[in-house]
């Protein structure tokens, strides 16, 4: 029977399957705001980069403290729809934002 690493672990945000090495730790409650190892979720680097390019830690703490709430963020809806269609091997650079929310 294949292990979870062989079949892939889904990104907590976009749902694409990755090996454990292809996922990064996202602190739902930022460490700078008192987050602990219990506040960590695994998401792919593409999603993680977009989350932190879009939101400040203060916004993440106040409005999006869980992945379920982050998935419903209007600012990420179009990105999540797009990235779900991309193969996990594709890695593009996220466009810089003029102003974080």
Coordinates of C-alpha atoms in Angstrom, one line a residue:
X1 CA 0.0 0.0 0.0
X2 CA 1.5 3.4 -1.0
X3 CA 2.4 5.8 1.8
X4 CA 1.0 9.3 2.0
X5 CA 4.2 10.8 0.7
X6 CA 4.0 8.5 -2.4
X7 CA 0.4 9.4 -3.2
X8 CA 0.7 13.0 -2.3
X9 CA -0.4 15.3 0.4
X10 CA -3.0 18.0 -0.6
X11 CA -2.1 21.6 -0.2
X12 CA -4.4 23.1 2.5
X13 CA -5.3 26.0 0.2
X14 CA -5.5 24.8 -3.4
X15 CA -5.8 21.0 -2.8
X16 CA -3.1 20.0 -5.4
X17 CA -1.1 16.9 -4.3
X18 CA 2.5 17.3 -3.3
X19 CA 5.2 15.3 -1.5
X20 CA 5.9 16.5 2.0
X21 CA 9.0 18.2 0.7
X22 CA 6.9 20.3 -1.8
X23 CA 4.8 21.8 1.0
X24 CA 5.7 24.7 3.4
X25 CA 4.5 25.4 6.9
X26 CA 2.0 28.3 7.1
X27 CA 1.4 29.8 10.5
X28 CA -2.3 30.6 10.6
X29 CA -1.7 32.7 13.6
X30 CA 1.6 34.4 12.7
X31 CA 4.6 33.7 15.0
X32 CA 5.0 37.4 15.4
X33 CA 1.5 37.5 16.8
X34 CA 2.0 34.6 19.3
X35 CA 1.5 31.7 17.0
X36 CA 2.6 28.3 18.2
X37 CA 3.4 25.0 16.3
X38 CA -0.2 24.1 16.8
X39 CA -1.2 26.9 14.5
X40 CA 0.7 25.4 11.5
X41 CA -0.9 24.1 8.3
X42 CA 0.9 22.7 5.2
X43 CA 0.4 24.6 1.9
X44 CA 2.4 24.7 -1.3
X45 CA 5.0 27.3 -1.9
X46 CA 3.0 28.9 -4.7
X47 CA 0.0 29.5 -2.4
X48 CA 2.1 30.5 0.5
X49 CA 3.9 33.1 -1.5
X50 CA 0.6 34.6 -2.7
X51 CA -0.9 34.7 0.8
X52 CA 2.1 36.7 2.1
X53 CA 2.2 38.9 -1.0
X54 CA -1.4 39.8 -0.5
X55 CA -1.9 40.1 3.3
X56 CA 0.0 41.5 6.2
X57 CA 0.4 39.4 9.4
X58 CA -2.0 41.7 11.1
X59 CA -4.7 41.1 8.5
X60 CA -4.1 37.3 8.6
X61 CA -4.5 37.3 12.3
X62 CA -7.7 39.4 12.3
X63 CA -9.6 38.2 9.3
X64 CA -8.1 34.9 8.2
X65 CA -6.9 32.8 11.2
X66 CA -7.9 29.5 9.6
X67 CA -7.3 28.0 6.1
X68 CA -11.1 27.7 5.6
X69 CA -11.5 31.4 6.0
X70 CA -8.4 32.1 3.9
X71 CA -9.9 29.9 1.1
X72 CA -13.0 32.2 1.1
X73 CA -10.9 35.4 0.9
X74 CA -12.2 37.5 -2.1
X75 CA -8.6 38.6 -2.8
X76 CA -7.5 35.0 -3.4
X77 CA -10.5 33.5 -5.2
X78 CA -9.2 34.1 -8.7
X79 CA -5.7 32.9 -7.8
X80 CA -7.0 29.7 -6.2
X81 CA -9.2 28.9 -9.2
X82 CA -6.2 29.4 -11.5
X83 CA -3.6 27.5 -9.5
X84 CA -5.9 24.5 -9.0
X85 CA -5.6 24.0 -12.8
X86 CA -1.8 24.1 -12.8
X87 CA 0.3 20.9 -12.5
X88 CA 2.2 20.8 -9.1
X89 CA 5.5 20.9 -11.0
X90 CA 4.7 24.3 -12.4
X91 CA 6.1 27.1 -10.3
X92 CA 5.6 30.7 -11.4
X93 CA 6.6 33.8 -9.7
X94 CA 3.7 35.6 -8.0
X95 CA 3.2 39.2 -9.2
X96 CA 4.3 41.7 -6.6
X97 CA 1.4 43.7 -5.0
X98 CA 1.5 47.5 -4.8
X99 CA 0.0 47.4 -1.4
X100 CA -0.7 44.5 1.0
X101 CA -4.1 44.3 2.7

